[in-house]
Tab-separated table of C-alpha atoms and ligand atoms in Angstrom:
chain	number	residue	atom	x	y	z
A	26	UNK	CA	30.643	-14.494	20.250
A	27	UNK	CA	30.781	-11.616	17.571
A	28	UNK	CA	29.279	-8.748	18.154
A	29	UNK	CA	30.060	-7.884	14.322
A	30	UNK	CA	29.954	-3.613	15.470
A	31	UNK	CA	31.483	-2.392	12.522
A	32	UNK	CA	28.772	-0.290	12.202
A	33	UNK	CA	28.394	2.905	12.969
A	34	UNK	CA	27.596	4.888	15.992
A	35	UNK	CA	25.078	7.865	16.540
A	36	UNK	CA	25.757	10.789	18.270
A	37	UNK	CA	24.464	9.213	21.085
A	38	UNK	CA	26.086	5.886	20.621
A	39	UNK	CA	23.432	4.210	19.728
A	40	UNK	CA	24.402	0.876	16.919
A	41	UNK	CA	23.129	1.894	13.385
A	42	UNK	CA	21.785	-0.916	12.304
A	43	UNK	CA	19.607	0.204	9.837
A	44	UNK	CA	19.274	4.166	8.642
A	45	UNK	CA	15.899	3.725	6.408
A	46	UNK	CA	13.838	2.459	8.277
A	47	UNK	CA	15.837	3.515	11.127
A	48	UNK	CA	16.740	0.614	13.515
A	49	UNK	CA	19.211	1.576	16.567
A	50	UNK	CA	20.761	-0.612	19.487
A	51	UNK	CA	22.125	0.273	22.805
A	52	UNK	CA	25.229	-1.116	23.023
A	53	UNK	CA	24.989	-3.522	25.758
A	54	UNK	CA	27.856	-3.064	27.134
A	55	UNK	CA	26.862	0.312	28.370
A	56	UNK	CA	24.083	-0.753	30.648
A	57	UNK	CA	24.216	1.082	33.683
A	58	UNK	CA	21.155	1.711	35.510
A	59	UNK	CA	17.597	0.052	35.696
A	60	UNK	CA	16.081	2.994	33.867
A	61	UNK	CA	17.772	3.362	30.361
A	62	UNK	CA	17.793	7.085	29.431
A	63	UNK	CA	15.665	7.791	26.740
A	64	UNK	CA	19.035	8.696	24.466
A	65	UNK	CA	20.054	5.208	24.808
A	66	UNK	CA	16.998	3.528	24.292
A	67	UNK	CA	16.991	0.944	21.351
A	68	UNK	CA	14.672	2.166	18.198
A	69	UNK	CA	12.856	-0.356	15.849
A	70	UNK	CA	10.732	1.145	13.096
A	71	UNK	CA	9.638	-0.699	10.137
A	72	UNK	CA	8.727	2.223	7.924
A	73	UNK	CA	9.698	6.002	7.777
A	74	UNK	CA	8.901	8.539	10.961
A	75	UNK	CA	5.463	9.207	11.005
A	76	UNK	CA	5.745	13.270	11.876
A	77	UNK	CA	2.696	14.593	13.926
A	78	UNK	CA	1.376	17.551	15.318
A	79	UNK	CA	0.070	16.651	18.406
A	80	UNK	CA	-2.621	19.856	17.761
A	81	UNK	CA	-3.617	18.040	14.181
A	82	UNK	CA	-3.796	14.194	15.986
A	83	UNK	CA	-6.698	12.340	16.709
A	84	UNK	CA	-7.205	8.709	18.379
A	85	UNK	CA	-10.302	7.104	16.795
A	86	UNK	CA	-11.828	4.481	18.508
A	87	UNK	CA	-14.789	2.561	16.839
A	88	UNK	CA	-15.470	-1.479	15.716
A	89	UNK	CA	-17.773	-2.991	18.541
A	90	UNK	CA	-18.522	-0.422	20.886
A	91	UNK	CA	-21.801	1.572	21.442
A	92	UNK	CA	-20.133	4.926	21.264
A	93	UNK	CA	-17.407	5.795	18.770
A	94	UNK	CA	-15.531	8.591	19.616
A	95	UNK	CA	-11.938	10.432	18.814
A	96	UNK	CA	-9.699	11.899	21.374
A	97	UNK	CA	-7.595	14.888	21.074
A	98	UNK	CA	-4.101	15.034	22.910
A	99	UNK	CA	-5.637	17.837	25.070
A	100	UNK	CA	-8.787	15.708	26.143
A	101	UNK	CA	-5.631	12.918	26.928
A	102	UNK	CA	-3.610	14.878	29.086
A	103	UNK	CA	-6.785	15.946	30.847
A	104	UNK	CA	-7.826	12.052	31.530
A	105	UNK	CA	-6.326	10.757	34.989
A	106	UNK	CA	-2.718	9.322	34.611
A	107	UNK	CA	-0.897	6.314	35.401
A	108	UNK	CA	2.983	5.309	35.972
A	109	UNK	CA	4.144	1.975	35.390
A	110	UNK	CA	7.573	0.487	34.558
A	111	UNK	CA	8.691	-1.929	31.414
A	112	UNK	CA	11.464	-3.557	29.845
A	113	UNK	CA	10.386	-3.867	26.266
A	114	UNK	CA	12.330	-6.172	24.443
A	115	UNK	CA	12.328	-6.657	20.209
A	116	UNK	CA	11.193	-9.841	19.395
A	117	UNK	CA	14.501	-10.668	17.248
A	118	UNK	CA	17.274	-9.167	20.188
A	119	UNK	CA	20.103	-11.730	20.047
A	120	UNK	CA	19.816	-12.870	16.286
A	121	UNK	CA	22.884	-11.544	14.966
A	122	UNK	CA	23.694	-14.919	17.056
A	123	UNK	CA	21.943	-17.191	15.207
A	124	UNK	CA	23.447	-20.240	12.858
A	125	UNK	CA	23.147	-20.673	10.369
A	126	UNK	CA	22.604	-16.350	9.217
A	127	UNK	CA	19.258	-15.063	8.643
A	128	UNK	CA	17.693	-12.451	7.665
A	129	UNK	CA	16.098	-9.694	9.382
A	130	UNK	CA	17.938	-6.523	11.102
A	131	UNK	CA	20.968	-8.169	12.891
A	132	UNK	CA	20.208	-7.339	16.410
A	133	UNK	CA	23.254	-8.326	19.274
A	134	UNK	CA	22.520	-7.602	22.706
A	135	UNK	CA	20.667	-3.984	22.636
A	136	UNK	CA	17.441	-4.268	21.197
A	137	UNK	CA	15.934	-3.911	25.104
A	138	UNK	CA	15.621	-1.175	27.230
A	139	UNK	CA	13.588	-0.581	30.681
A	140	UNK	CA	11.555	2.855	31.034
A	141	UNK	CA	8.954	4.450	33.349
A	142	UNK	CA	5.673	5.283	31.138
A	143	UNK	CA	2.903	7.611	31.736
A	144	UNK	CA	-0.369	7.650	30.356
A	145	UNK	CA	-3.809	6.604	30.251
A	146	UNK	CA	-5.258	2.819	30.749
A	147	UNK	CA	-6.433	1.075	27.604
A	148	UNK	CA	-9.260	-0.066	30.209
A	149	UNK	CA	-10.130	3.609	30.260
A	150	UNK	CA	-10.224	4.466	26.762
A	151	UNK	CA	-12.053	1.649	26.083
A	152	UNK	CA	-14.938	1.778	29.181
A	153	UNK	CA	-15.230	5.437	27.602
A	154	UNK	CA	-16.189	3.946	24.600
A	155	UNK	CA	-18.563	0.924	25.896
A	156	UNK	CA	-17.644	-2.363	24.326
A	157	UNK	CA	-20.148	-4.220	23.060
A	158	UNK	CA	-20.680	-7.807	24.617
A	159	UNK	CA	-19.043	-10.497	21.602
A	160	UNK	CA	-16.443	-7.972	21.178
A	161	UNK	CA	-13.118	-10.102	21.838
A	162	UNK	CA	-10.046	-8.352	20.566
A	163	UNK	CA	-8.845	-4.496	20.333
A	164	UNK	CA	-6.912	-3.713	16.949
A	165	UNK	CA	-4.307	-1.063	17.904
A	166	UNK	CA	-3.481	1.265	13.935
A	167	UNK	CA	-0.473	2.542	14.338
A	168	UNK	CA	-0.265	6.158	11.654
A	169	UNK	CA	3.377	4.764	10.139
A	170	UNK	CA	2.470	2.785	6.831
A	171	UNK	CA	4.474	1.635	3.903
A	172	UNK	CA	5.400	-1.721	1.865
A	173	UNK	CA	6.727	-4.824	2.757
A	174	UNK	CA	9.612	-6.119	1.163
A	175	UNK	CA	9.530	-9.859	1.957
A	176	UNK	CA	6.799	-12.094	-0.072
A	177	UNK	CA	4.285	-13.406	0.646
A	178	UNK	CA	2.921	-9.889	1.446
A	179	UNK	CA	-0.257	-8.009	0.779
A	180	UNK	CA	0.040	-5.227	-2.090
A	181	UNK	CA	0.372	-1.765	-1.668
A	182	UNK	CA	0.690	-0.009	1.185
A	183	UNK	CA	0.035	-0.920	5.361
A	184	UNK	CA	-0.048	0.524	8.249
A	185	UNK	CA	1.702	-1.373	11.636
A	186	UNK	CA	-1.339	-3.070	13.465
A	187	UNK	CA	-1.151	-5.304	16.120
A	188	UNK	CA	-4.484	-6.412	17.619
A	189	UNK	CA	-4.767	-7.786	21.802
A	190	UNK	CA	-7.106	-10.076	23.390
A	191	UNK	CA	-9.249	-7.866	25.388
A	192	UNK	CA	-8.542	-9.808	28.854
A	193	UNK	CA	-4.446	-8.443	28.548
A	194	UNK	CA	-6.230	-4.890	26.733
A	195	UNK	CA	-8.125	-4.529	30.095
A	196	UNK	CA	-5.385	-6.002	32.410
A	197	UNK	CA	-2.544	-3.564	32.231
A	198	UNK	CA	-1.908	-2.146	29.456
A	199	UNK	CA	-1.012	1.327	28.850
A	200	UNK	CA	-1.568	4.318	26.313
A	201	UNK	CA	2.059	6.359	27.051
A	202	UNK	CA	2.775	9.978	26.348
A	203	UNK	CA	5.893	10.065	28.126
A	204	UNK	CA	8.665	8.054	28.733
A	205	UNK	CA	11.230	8.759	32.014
A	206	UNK	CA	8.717	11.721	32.357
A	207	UNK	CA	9.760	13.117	28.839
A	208	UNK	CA	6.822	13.660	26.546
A	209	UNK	CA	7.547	11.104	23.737
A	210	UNK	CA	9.732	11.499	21.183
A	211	UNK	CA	9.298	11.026	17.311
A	212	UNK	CA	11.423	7.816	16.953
A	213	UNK	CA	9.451	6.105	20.078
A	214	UNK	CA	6.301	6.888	19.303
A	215	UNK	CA	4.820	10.889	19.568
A	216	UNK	CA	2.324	11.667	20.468
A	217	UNK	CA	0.747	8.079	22.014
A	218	UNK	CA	1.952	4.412	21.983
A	219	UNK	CA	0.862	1.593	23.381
A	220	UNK	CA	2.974	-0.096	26.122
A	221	UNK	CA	2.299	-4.053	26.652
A	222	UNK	CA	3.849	-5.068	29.714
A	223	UNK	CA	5.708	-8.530	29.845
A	224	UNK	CA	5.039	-8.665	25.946
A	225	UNK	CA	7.730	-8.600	23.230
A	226	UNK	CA	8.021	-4.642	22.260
A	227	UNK	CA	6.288	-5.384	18.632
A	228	UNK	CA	2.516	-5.212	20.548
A	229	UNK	CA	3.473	-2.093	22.087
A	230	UNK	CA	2.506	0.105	19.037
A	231	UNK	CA	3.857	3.248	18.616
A	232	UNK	CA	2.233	6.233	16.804
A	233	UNK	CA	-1.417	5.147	17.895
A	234	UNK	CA	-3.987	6.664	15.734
A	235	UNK	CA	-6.926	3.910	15.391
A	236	UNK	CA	-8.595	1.758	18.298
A	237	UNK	CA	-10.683	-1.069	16.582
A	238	UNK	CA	-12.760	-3.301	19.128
A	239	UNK	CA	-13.467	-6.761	17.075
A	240	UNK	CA	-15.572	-9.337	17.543
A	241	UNK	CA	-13.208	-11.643	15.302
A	242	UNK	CA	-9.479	-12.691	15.354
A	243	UNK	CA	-7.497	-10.313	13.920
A	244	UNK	CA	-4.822	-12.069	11.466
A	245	UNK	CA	-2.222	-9.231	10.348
A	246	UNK	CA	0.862	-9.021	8.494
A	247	UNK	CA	2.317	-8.430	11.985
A	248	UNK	CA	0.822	-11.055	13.967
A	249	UNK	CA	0.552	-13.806	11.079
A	250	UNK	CA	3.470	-13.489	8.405
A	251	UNK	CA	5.725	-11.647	10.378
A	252	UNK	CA	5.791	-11.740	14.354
A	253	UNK	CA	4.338	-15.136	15.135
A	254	UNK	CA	5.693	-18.561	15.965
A	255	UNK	CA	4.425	-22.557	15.931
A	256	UNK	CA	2.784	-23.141	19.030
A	257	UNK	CA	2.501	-26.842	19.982
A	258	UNK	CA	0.672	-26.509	22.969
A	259	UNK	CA	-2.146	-27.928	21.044
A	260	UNK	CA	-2.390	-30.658	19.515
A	261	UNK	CA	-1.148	-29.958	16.162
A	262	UNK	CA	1.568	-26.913	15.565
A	263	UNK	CA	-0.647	-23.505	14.778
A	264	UNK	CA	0.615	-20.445	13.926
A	265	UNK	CA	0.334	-17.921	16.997
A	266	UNK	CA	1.106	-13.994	17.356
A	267	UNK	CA	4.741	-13.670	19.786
A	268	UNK	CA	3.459	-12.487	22.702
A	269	UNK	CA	5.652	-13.072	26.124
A	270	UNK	CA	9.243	-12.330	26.883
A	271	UNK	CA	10.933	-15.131	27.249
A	272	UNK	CA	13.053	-15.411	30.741
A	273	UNK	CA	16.088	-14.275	29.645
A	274	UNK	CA	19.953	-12.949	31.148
A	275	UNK	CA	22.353	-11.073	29.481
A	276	UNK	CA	25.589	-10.185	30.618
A	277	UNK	CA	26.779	-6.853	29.781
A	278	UNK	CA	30.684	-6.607	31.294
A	279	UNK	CA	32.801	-7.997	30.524
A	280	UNK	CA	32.104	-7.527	26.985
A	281	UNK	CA	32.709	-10.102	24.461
A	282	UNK	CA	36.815	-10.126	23.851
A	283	UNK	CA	37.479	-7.896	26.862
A	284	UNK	CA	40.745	-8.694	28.840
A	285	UNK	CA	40.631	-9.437	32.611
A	286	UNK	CA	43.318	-9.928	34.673
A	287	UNK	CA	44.151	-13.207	36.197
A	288	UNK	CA	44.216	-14.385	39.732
A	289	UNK	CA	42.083	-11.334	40.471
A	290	UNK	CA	38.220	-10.731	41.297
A	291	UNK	CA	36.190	-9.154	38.061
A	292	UNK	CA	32.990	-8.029	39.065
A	293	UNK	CA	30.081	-9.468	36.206
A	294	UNK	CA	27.227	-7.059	35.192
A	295	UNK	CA	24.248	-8.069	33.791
A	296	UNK	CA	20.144	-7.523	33.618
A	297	UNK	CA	17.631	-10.434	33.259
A	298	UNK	CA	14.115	-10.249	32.724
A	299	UNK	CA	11.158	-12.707	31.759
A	300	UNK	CA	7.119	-12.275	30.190
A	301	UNK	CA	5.050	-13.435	33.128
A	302	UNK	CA	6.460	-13.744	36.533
A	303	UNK	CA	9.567	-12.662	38.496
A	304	UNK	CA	13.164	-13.075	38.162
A	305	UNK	CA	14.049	-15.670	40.560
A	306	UNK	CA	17.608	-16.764	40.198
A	307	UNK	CA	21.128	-15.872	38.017
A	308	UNK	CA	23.398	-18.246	38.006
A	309	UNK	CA	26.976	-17.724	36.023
A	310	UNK	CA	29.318	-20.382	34.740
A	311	UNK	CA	33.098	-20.013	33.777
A	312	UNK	CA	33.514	-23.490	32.810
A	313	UNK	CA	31.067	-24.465	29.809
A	314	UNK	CA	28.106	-24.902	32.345
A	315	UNK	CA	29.863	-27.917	34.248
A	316	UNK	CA	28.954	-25.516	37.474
A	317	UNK	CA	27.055	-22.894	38.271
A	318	UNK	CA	27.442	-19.730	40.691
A	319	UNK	CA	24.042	-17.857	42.064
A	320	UNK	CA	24.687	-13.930	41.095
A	321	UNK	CA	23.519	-11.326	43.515
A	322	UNK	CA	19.864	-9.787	42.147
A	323	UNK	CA	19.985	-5.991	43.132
A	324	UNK	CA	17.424	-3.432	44.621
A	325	UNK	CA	13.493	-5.038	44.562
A	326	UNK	CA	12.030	-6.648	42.045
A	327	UNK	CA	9.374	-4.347	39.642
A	328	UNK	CA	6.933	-6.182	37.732
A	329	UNK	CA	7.505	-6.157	34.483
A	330	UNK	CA	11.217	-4.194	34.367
A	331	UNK	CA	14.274	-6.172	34.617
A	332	UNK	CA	16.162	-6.910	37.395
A	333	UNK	CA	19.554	-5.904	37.661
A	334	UNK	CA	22.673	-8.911	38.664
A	335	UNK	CA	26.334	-8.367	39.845
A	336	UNK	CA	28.393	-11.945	40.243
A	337	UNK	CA	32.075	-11.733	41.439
A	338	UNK	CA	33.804	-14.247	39.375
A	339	UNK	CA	37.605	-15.192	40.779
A	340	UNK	CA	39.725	-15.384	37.509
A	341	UNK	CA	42.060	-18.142	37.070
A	342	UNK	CA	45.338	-18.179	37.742
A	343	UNK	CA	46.505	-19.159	34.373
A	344	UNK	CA	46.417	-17.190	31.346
A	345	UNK	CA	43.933	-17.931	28.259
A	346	UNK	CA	40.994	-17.686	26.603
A	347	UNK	CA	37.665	-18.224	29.135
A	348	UNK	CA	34.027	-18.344	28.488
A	349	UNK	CA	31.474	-16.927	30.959
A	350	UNK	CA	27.818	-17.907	30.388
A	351	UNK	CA	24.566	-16.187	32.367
A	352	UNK	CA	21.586	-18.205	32.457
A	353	UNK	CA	18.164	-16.944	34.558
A	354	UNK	CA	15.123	-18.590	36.042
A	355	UNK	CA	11.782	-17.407	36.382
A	356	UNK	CA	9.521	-17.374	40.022
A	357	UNK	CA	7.460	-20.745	37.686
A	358	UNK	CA	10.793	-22.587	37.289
A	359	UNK	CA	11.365	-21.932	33.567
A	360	UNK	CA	14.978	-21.953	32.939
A	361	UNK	CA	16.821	-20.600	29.621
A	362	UNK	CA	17.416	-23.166	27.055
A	363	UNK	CA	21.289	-23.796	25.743
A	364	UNK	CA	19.459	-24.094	22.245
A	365	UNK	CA	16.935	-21.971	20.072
A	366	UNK	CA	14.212	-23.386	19.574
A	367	UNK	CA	13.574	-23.594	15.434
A	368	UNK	CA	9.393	-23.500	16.114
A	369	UNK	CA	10.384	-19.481	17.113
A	370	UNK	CA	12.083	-18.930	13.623
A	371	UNK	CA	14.155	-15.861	13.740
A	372	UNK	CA	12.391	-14.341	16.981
A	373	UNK	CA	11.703	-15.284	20.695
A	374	UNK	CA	16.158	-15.742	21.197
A	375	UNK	CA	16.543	-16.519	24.886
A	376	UNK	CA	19.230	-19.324	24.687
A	377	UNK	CA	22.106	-19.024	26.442
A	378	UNK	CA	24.936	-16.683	24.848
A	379	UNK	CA	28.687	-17.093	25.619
A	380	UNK	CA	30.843	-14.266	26.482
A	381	UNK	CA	34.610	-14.624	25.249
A	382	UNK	CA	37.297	-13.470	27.563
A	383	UNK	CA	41.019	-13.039	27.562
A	384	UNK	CA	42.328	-13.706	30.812
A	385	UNK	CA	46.157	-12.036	30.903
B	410	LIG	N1	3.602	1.865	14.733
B	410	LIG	C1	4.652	1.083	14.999
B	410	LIG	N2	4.784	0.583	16.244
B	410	LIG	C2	5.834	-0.206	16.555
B	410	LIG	C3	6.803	-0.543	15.582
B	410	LIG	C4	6.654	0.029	14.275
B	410	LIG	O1	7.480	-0.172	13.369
B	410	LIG	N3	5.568	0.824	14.036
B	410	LIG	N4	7.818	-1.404	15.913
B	410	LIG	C5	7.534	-2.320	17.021
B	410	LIG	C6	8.693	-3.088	17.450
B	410	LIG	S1	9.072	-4.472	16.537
B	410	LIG	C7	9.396	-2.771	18.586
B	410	LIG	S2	10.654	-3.778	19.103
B	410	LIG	C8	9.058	-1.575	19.393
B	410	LIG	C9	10.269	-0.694	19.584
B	410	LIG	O2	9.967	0.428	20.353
B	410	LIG	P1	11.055	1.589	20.497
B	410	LIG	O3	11.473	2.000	19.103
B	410	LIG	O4	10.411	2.683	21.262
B	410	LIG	O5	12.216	0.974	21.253
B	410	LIG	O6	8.037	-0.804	18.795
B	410	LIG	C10	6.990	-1.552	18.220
B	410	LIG	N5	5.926	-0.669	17.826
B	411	LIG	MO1	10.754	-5.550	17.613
């Protein structure tokens, strides 16, 4: 497995992947805690930096409610707050490891990070504002904007929208000012952002400036040409916005080409994490998946955040090349898949990914 780094690192480390828009990864490797620090978190913007002064900002919320209203950042810090934990992941982590190549920012295995969030319930916001009865979705406007490159695409300029059903608006989903109790930064989403627990990150929009209750399906670049998949749960394939993580482990040390001495006990790190239910079981393989070894899940589970895994894997006695592979299951029995799954196109990447070892 490649992890193709040539590229360059920030000052913090972080993977450039991308300068303009600017897309950063954590490199994997370096996982260390179950809180990432806010330095290390992974970035994915699709247009410039929106700047904003949190004294100038407003979030407008309006569409199918009786009372439209804005909200300044000082009426938000004065509404009661909530802490909750989430691993956001990007929809395309892990498709630098695709075959054959596509397209699309080549993401190894950074583009996830687990923070605490502060903030104010969308359930909140949006009692404040009285739905109307019909109303079915919420349209979240994020303030970035720009043009899309890839065709078919709408002309001109758009902003980042991403619309939720209002059952997972009013479940748990958050409006976050700060992240690891740091007020937000720029590149993650100053002053507000949505956070959608258990969803991939591209619903958890960043730079919130536009609340739009709907009465009708909302079909957006984002959730329609870009960020959506075949779902066959029907009867015939239909195109559907991504929504839930996939259950999903990665294994972070050894790294990909590291040497490990043989005959001698090399402790495996890794994190797993999955949409909609708990981590029940890592399992690790050094021999192409012919058996499989139950890793040790650390501290307590936290909905929604990942769960931490050490496995103690005896090297061989014998010199050569070895292969370790990490594969999780979920508390509803869903396992990860050796293979991608084409009906997921370049996003939704939970199959099982090899590490490469020298054993000397
Ligand atoms: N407004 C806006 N929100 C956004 C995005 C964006 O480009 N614009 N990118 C989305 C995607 S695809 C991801 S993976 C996450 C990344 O969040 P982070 O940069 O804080 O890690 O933000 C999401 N929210
Ligand atoms: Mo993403």
């Amino acid at each position: 497995m490649k992890s193709a780094d040539n590229n360059p690192l920030t000052s913090d480390g972080l993977i450039v992947r991308e300068k303009e828009p600017l897309n950063l990864e954590m490199p994997f490797s370096t996982l260390s805690a179950f809180t990432t620090p806010n330095e290390s978190f992974y970035v994915r913007c699709h247009f410039p930096i929106p700047e904003i002064a949190a004294s100038e900002w407003q979030l407008k919320v309006e569409g199918e409610v009786e009372t439209p209203f804005s909200l300044s950042y000082e009426e938000l810090l004065e509404m009661e707050s909530r802490t909750i934990a989430a691993t956001l992941e990007c929809a395309g982590n892990n498709r630098i490891f695709l075959e054959p190549k596509v397209k699309g920012v080549q993401w190894g295995l950074g583009a996830v990070g687990n923070a605490s969030w502060t903030g104010v319930t969308l359930a909140a916001v949006l009692d404040r504002a009285k739905v109307k009865p019909g109303a079915i979705e919420v349209i979240l406007e994020g303030a970035d904007e720009g043009a899309v490159d890839k065709t078919p695409r709408p002309s001109g300029k758009i902003s980042f929208s991403r619309s939720l059903p209002l059952g997972k608006a009013y479940d748990d989903v958050l409006l976050a000012y700060e992240m690891n109790g740091e007020k937000l930064t720029a590149t993650h989403g100053f002053p507000l952002r949505a956070i959608v627990p258990g969803w991939y990150a591209m619903a958890s929009v960043k730079w919130l400036r536009r609340l739009i209750v709907s009465s009708r399906p909302f079909n957006g670049y984002y959730q329609s040409l870009d960020y959506s998949f075949w779902d066959r749960s029907g009867t015939l394939p239909t195109l559907a916005p991504l929504r839930e993580q996939q259950v999903k482990a990665e294994i972070a040390r050894p790294e990909d080409g590291e040497s490990v001495p043989a005959n001698s006990t090399v402790r495996v790190h890794g994190a797993a994490w999955c949409g909609d239910g708990e981590i029940a079981k890592v399992e690790v393989s050094a021999d192409a998946g012919a058996t499989w070894n139950a890793a040790h899940l650390l501290d307590a589970p936290v909905k929604n955040a990942w769960r931490l895994w050490v496995f103690d894997w005896r090297t061989p006695t014998k010199a050569g090349k070895q292969r370790l592979l990490a594969r999780a299951t979920d508390s509803r029995n869903r396992v990860q898949p050796f293979e991608h799954d084409p009906d997921r196109g370049t996003y939704m990447i939970n199959h099982v990914l090899p590490i490469e070892v020298e054993v000397i």
